[in-house]
Amino acid sequence: MHDLIDIERLAKNEIEEIISKAEFFAKGGRESVVKERTACMMFFENSTRTHCSFEIAAKKLGMHVLNFDVKSSSFSKGESFKDTFENLHFIDVDVFVIRHSEDGIIDRIKTELAYDLKFINAGDGKRAHPTQALLDFYTMKEKLGDVCGRKIVIVGDVAHSRVAKSNLALLNKFGADVHFCAPSYFMPENPGNFRAVWHSDLKDAISDADVVMLLRVQNERLDERTTKSAGSYADLYKLDSNTLEKYAPNAILMHPGPVNREVEITSELLDSEKGRTILEQAKNGVYVRMAVLNMLGGANV
């Protein structure tokens, strides 16, 4: 594995290797092949969980961490991506962790570079968020043992969600029964291209689910018309304890965060024992990101 750009380019055995290594780190293992290497965090979009867990993961592995400040960088002076990355490469940055609003940003950057740099996608536009899907998969396996044949329901703003797309790609590789639930204004243009069962009714969708994953309403990505329609989203799709207990009493509750309380989920459900899994997802993200950084290091960073 040279880079981690999306789930589609990962083989099943690579995913299994990442999960196995994450389990090793979760049990207290500290074997690191990236000690004294340097990871550069380049977050062009705001982030709490992903940014912090990547930084903690790198430090636990003994890496040096460079937090790239976009606002005070030479981008403000007109420097290109090519020149920025190549200069950072020459001052000994070994791997770049990037979040950006542009779909496919890493593929574009790589075509411009004269040198073979290593990249980890920490979320690009509406397209992919591979480490989130990996930590979600880790969490599901931890709770269920296996996802093959399990009913996994993803509810919410699918159209704008890189998390939904990366989870779908991963879960399909492992034989899960994936369902999406969304109002029409949060469905992608061609839902038939998604290997999933579609629902518009929340109660019908989550009935007998093994996992219910809620998605954030991404207000910053909505146009004016969708924003107006989304004003009624909570009335029909906000999940509470009574609904979950009635239709999916044994389901694991998940959310990639950040959570909009009283929009996707009620505070009483989020703060209940069921909601604890959402915090465990964040914890598991550190182990998964340690595994990814270490695997890239094993491939001659």
Tab-separated table of C-alpha atoms in Angstrom:
chain	number	residue	atom	x	y	z
A	1	MET	CA	0.000	0.000	0.000
A	2	HIS	CA	1.742	3.132	-1.251
A	3	ASP	CA	-1.032	5.658	-0.523
A	4	LEU	CA	-4.494	5.543	1.008
A	5	ILE	CA	-6.738	7.509	-1.334
A	6	ASP	CA	-10.003	5.578	-1.294
A	7	ILE	CA	-11.490	2.228	-0.323
A	8	GLU	CA	-12.015	1.109	-3.903
A	9	ARG	CA	-8.258	0.778	-4.424
A	10	LEU	CA	-7.784	-1.381	-1.337
A	11	ALA	CA	-7.882	-5.166	-1.680
A	12	LYS	CA	-9.776	-7.169	0.931
A	13	ASN	CA	-6.554	-8.581	2.328
A	14	GLU	CA	-5.154	-5.044	2.757
A	15	ILE	CA	-8.260	-4.022	4.696
A	16	GLU	CA	-7.987	-7.142	6.835
A	17	GLU	CA	-4.328	-6.375	7.485
A	18	ILE	CA	-5.179	-2.828	8.602
A	19	ILE	CA	-7.870	-4.128	10.960
A	20	SER	CA	-5.539	-6.782	12.358
A	21	LYS	CA	-2.831	-4.192	12.999
A	22	ALA	CA	-5.361	-1.851	14.607
A	23	GLU	CA	-6.378	-4.673	16.950
A	24	PHE	CA	-2.701	-5.138	17.819
A	25	PHE	CA	-2.390	-1.458	18.745
A	26	ALA	CA	-5.689	-1.529	20.671
A	27	LYS	CA	-4.259	-4.297	22.863
A	28	GLY	CA	-1.259	-2.155	23.746
A	29	GLY	CA	1.137	-3.138	20.964
A	30	ARG	CA	3.683	-0.441	20.138
A	31	GLU	CA	5.772	-1.924	17.345
A	32	SER	CA	6.484	0.971	14.991
A	33	VAL	CA	8.391	1.133	11.714
A	34	VAL	CA	7.808	4.888	11.382
A	35	LYS	CA	9.568	6.137	14.515
A	36	GLU	CA	11.327	9.467	13.873
A	37	ARG	CA	9.547	9.839	10.506
A	38	THR	CA	7.537	13.013	9.853
A	39	ALA	CA	3.812	13.256	9.103
A	40	CYS	CA	2.401	16.536	7.801
A	41	MET	CA	-1.229	17.293	8.656
A	42	MET	CA	-2.730	19.457	5.915
A	43	PHE	CA	-6.358	20.226	6.771
A	44	PHE	CA	-7.947	22.692	4.369
A	45	GLU	CA	-11.335	21.969	6.004
A	46	ASN	CA	-12.168	22.079	9.700
A	47	SER	CA	-11.862	18.851	11.665
A	48	THR	CA	-11.804	17.648	15.260
A	49	ARG	CA	-11.920	13.834	15.367
A	50	THR	CA	-9.942	13.066	12.205
A	51	HIS	CA	-7.237	15.678	12.734
A	52	CYS	CA	-6.729	14.961	16.433
A	53	SER	CA	-6.776	11.187	16.065
A	54	PHE	CA	-4.248	11.265	13.193
A	55	GLU	CA	-1.972	13.465	15.295
A	56	ILE	CA	-2.323	11.232	18.368
A	57	ALA	CA	-1.801	8.123	16.220
A	58	ALA	CA	1.390	9.534	14.710
A	59	LYS	CA	2.773	10.530	18.105
A	60	LYS	CA	1.985	7.126	19.618
A	61	LEU	CA	4.063	5.635	16.789
A	62	GLY	CA	6.976	7.948	17.621
A	63	MET	CA	6.530	10.157	14.555
A	64	HIS	CA	7.207	13.866	14.337
A	65	VAL	CA	4.047	15.812	13.500
A	66	LEU	CA	3.986	18.965	11.401
A	67	ASN	CA	0.657	20.822	11.523
A	68	PHE	CA	0.520	22.812	8.315
A	69	ASP	CA	-1.256	26.153	8.807
A	70	VAL	CA	-3.008	26.800	5.514
A	71	LYS	CA	-3.908	30.418	6.322
A	72	SER	CA	-0.340	31.455	7.133
A	73	SER	CA	1.313	29.354	4.420
A	74	SER	CA	2.789	30.466	1.111
A	75	PHE	CA	-0.477	29.522	-0.606
A	76	SER	CA	-1.551	33.045	0.375
A	77	LYS	CA	1.383	34.325	-1.722
A	78	GLY	CA	0.381	32.330	-4.771
A	79	GLU	CA	2.552	29.233	-4.346
A	80	SER	CA	1.270	26.171	-6.221
A	81	PHE	CA	0.422	22.793	-4.738
A	82	LYS	CA	3.330	21.305	-6.690
A	83	ASP	CA	5.926	23.653	-5.217
A	84	THR	CA	4.522	23.441	-1.703
A	85	PHE	CA	4.533	19.652	-1.591
A	86	GLU	CA	7.906	19.230	-3.265
A	87	ASN	CA	9.538	21.701	-0.869
A	88	LEU	CA	8.014	19.963	2.144
A	89	HIS	CA	9.195	16.639	0.739
A	90	PHE	CA	12.755	17.980	0.515
A	91	ILE	CA	12.714	19.144	4.135
A	92	ASP	CA	11.953	15.551	5.113
A	93	VAL	CA	8.181	15.206	5.326
A	94	ASP	CA	7.550	11.490	4.783
A	95	VAL	CA	3.759	11.308	4.520
A	96	PHE	CA	1.031	13.875	3.913
A	97	VAL	CA	-2.397	13.587	5.558
A	98	ILE	CA	-4.794	15.771	3.576
A	99	ARG	CA	-8.367	16.959	3.983
A	100	HIS	CA	-9.762	19.171	1.236
A	101	SER	CA	-13.086	20.265	-0.232
A	102	GLU	CA	-12.118	19.216	-3.773
A	103	ASP	CA	-13.109	15.740	-4.955
A	104	GLY	CA	-10.059	13.784	-6.110
A	105	ILE	CA	-7.565	16.366	-4.858
A	106	ILE	CA	-4.788	13.836	-4.167
A	107	ASP	CA	-4.964	12.250	-7.618
A	108	ARG	CA	-4.731	15.717	-9.146
A	109	ILE	CA	-1.743	16.699	-7.008
A	110	LYS	CA	0.098	13.462	-7.793
A	111	THR	CA	-0.119	14.131	-11.540
A	112	GLU	CA	1.694	17.455	-11.013
A	113	LEU	CA	4.572	16.188	-8.870
A	114	ALA	CA	8.031	15.241	-10.088
A	115	TYR	CA	8.654	13.093	-6.997
A	116	ASP	CA	6.991	10.056	-5.481
A	117	LEU	CA	5.311	11.381	-2.335
A	118	LYS	CA	3.013	9.460	0.016
A	119	PHE	CA	-0.528	10.570	0.790
A	120	ILE	CA	-3.368	9.643	3.125
A	121	ASN	CA	-6.818	10.958	2.298
A	122	ALA	CA	-8.460	12.405	5.417
A	123	GLY	CA	-11.568	13.326	3.427
A	124	ASP	CA	-11.947	14.894	-0.019
A	125	GLY	CA	-15.100	16.789	-0.923
A	126	LYS	CA	-18.129	14.528	-1.245
A	127	ARG	CA	-16.087	11.618	-2.614
A	128	ALA	CA	-14.148	9.582	-0.049
A	129	HIS	CA	-13.119	9.286	3.600
A	130	PRO	CA	-11.314	5.939	3.744
A	131	THR	CA	-10.024	5.979	7.328
A	132	GLN	CA	-13.540	6.757	8.615
A	133	ALA	CA	-14.892	3.715	6.766
A	134	LEU	CA	-12.054	1.603	8.151
A	135	LEU	CA	-12.687	2.664	11.742
A	136	ASP	CA	-16.424	2.117	11.261
A	137	PHE	CA	-15.706	-1.379	9.960
A	138	TYR	CA	-13.369	-2.023	12.900
A	139	THR	CA	-16.149	-0.959	15.283
A	140	MET	CA	-18.745	-3.148	13.571
A	141	LYS	CA	-16.460	-6.166	13.673
A	142	GLU	CA	-15.725	-5.481	17.333
A	143	LYS	CA	-19.456	-5.501	18.109
A	144	LEU	CA	-20.789	-8.058	15.602
A	145	GLY	CA	-17.842	-10.292	14.804
A	146	ASP	CA	-18.630	-10.267	11.084
A	147	VAL	CA	-20.617	-7.971	8.779
A	148	CYS	CA	-21.406	-10.560	6.080
A	149	GLY	CA	-25.187	-10.701	5.678
A	150	ARG	CA	-25.745	-8.098	8.393
A	151	LYS	CA	-28.252	-5.317	7.741
A	152	ILE	CA	-26.367	-2.010	7.859
A	153	VAL	CA	-28.597	1.058	7.517
A	154	ILE	CA	-27.098	4.478	6.756
A	155	VAL	CA	-29.517	7.352	7.307
A	156	GLY	CA	-29.339	10.965	6.199
A	157	ASP	CA	-27.493	13.240	3.795
A	158	VAL	CA	-26.124	10.546	1.496
A	159	ALA	CA	-25.710	12.875	-1.481
A	160	HIS	CA	-23.064	15.002	0.236
A	161	SER	CA	-21.500	12.272	2.385
A	162	ARG	CA	-18.029	10.939	1.639
A	163	VAL	CA	-18.495	8.707	4.697
A	164	ALA	CA	-21.523	6.986	3.172
A	165	LYS	CA	-19.730	6.334	-0.107
A	166	SER	CA	-16.591	4.926	1.528
A	167	ASN	CA	-18.610	2.753	3.902
A	168	LEU	CA	-20.653	1.387	1.009
A	169	ALA	CA	-17.503	0.483	-0.939
A	170	LEU	CA	-15.998	-1.300	2.063
A	171	LEU	CA	-19.136	-3.078	3.267
A	172	ASN	CA	-19.892	-4.373	-0.221
A	173	LYS	CA	-16.442	-5.990	-0.301
A	174	PHE	CA	-17.379	-7.965	2.810
A	175	GLY	CA	-20.900	-9.044	1.875
A	176	ALA	CA	-22.955	-6.747	4.105
A	177	ASP	CA	-26.611	-5.992	3.337
A	178	VAL	CA	-26.378	-2.209	2.935
A	179	HIS	CA	-29.449	0.053	3.071
A	180	PHE	CA	-29.678	3.822	2.636
A	181	CYS	CA	-32.480	5.958	4.028
A	182	ALA	CA	-32.839	9.528	2.814
A	183	PRO	CA	-35.402	12.078	1.668
A	184	SER	CA	-35.333	12.897	-2.039
A	185	TYR	CA	-33.294	16.066	-1.519
A	186	PHE	CA	-30.503	14.053	0.133
A	187	MET	CA	-30.361	11.299	-2.485
A	188	PRO	CA	-27.572	11.301	-5.105
A	189	GLU	CA	-28.401	11.954	-8.748
A	190	ASN	CA	-28.142	8.287	-9.757
A	191	PRO	CA	-29.079	6.162	-6.716
A	192	GLY	CA	-29.302	3.095	-8.940
A	193	ASN	CA	-25.505	3.206	-9.286
A	194	PHE	CA	-25.173	2.473	-5.569
A	195	ARG	CA	-25.155	-1.204	-4.577
A	196	ALA	CA	-27.644	-0.658	-1.768
A	197	VAL	CA	-31.361	-0.839	-0.963
A	198	TRP	CA	-33.005	2.607	-0.800
A	199	HIS	CA	-35.724	3.763	1.599
A	200	SER	CA	-37.465	7.057	2.255
A	201	ASP	CA	-39.202	5.979	5.475
A	202	LEU	CA	-37.010	5.817	8.594
A	203	LYS	CA	-39.002	3.192	10.479
A	204	ASP	CA	-39.179	0.885	7.474
A	205	ALA	CA	-35.462	1.287	6.822
A	206	ILE	CA	-34.194	0.493	10.320
A	207	SER	CA	-36.566	-2.407	10.990
A	208	ASP	CA	-34.462	-5.336	12.325
A	209	ALA	CA	-31.200	-3.562	11.485
A	210	ASP	CA	-27.914	-4.748	12.950
A	211	VAL	CA	-26.338	-1.301	12.596
A	212	VAL	CA	-27.971	2.116	12.286
A	213	MET	CA	-25.504	4.779	11.187
A	214	LEU	CA	-26.690	8.371	11.158
A	215	LEU	CA	-25.118	11.048	8.959
A	216	ARG	CA	-24.692	14.737	9.666
A	217	VAL	CA	-26.749	17.208	7.682
A	218	GLN	CA	-23.934	19.025	5.870
A	219	ASN	CA	-25.327	22.548	5.814
A	220	GLU	CA	-22.085	23.980	4.434
A	221	ARG	CA	-22.475	21.944	1.219
A	222	LEU	CA	-26.172	22.629	0.565
A	223	ASP	CA	-27.522	24.999	-2.057
A	224	GLU	CA	-30.349	27.405	-1.212
A	225	ARG	CA	-33.136	25.116	-2.431
A	226	THR	CA	-31.858	22.060	-0.526
A	227	THR	CA	-31.317	24.137	2.615
A	228	LYS	CA	-34.959	25.173	2.493
A	229	SER	CA	-36.125	21.559	2.051
A	230	ALA	CA	-33.820	20.314	4.801
A	231	GLY	CA	-35.570	22.564	7.294
A	232	SER	CA	-38.091	19.785	7.901
A	233	TYR	CA	-35.503	16.967	8.035
A	234	ALA	CA	-35.611	16.506	11.812
A	235	ASP	CA	-39.400	16.118	11.807
A	236	LEU	CA	-39.187	12.874	9.825
A	237	TYR	CA	-35.658	11.522	10.340
A	238	LYS	CA	-34.509	12.465	13.839
A	239	LEU	CA	-33.899	9.221	15.730
A	240	ASP	CA	-34.942	8.815	19.358
A	241	SER	CA	-34.727	5.982	21.883
A	242	ASN	CA	-38.360	4.924	21.500
A	243	THR	CA	-38.096	4.514	17.727
A	244	LEU	CA	-34.801	2.651	17.925
A	245	GLU	CA	-36.075	0.345	20.667
A	246	LYS	CA	-39.288	-0.433	18.784
A	247	TYR	CA	-37.857	-1.104	15.317
A	248	ALA	CA	-34.216	-2.087	15.868
A	249	PRO	CA	-33.774	-2.983	19.556
A	250	ASN	CA	-30.535	-4.896	18.993
A	251	ALA	CA	-28.942	-2.435	16.573
A	252	ILE	CA	-25.590	-0.783	17.141
A	253	LEU	CA	-25.934	2.993	16.916
A	254	MET	CA	-23.194	4.827	14.997
A	255	HIS	CA	-22.408	8.340	13.724
A	256	PRO	CA	-19.171	9.607	12.125
A	257	GLY	CA	-19.533	13.005	13.814
A	258	PRO	CA	-19.795	15.827	14.332
A	259	VAL	CA	-23.347	15.340	15.578
A	260	ASN	CA	-26.105	17.902	15.183
A	261	ARG	CA	-28.105	17.247	18.344
A	262	GLU	CA	-31.870	17.263	17.850
A	263	VAL	CA	-31.427	17.082	14.070
A	264	GLU	CA	-30.112	13.580	13.292
A	265	ILE	CA	-30.504	12.279	16.835
A	266	THR	CA	-32.039	13.321	20.125
A	267	SER	CA	-29.754	14.269	22.989
A	268	GLU	CA	-31.350	11.638	25.217
A	269	LEU	CA	-30.401	8.880	22.769
A	270	LEU	CA	-26.944	10.284	22.084
A	271	ASP	CA	-26.186	10.466	25.816
A	272	SER	CA	-27.584	6.999	26.542
A	273	GLU	CA	-25.640	3.735	26.700
A	274	LYS	CA	-26.495	3.176	23.027
A	275	GLY	CA	-24.737	6.414	22.163
A	276	ARG	CA	-21.514	5.248	23.779
A	277	THR	CA	-20.585	3.399	20.568
A	278	ILE	CA	-20.244	6.777	18.834
A	279	LEU	CA	-17.512	7.698	21.315
A	280	GLU	CA	-15.917	4.282	20.822
A	281	GLN	CA	-15.750	4.990	17.081
A	282	ALA	CA	-13.552	8.005	17.817
A	283	LYS	CA	-11.325	5.904	20.079
A	284	ASN	CA	-11.016	3.189	17.428
A	285	GLY	CA	-10.023	5.834	14.908
A	286	VAL	CA	-6.689	6.262	16.680
A	287	TYR	CA	-5.850	2.555	16.377
A	288	VAL	CA	-6.910	2.371	12.731
A	289	ARG	CA	-4.897	5.453	11.829
A	290	MET	CA	-1.883	4.061	13.678
A	291	ALA	CA	-2.227	0.943	11.528
A	292	VAL	CA	-2.448	2.944	8.290
A	293	LEU	CA	0.554	5.140	9.121
A	294	ASN	CA	2.582	2.093	10.150
A	295	MET	CA	1.678	0.159	7.000
A	296	LEU	CA	2.709	3.046	4.792
A	297	GLY	CA	5.970	3.152	6.716
A	298	GLY	CA	6.484	-0.527	6.054
A	299	ALA	CA	6.311	0.273	2.355
A	300	ASN	CA	9.454	2.425	2.473
A	301	VAL	CA	8.153	5.851	3.360
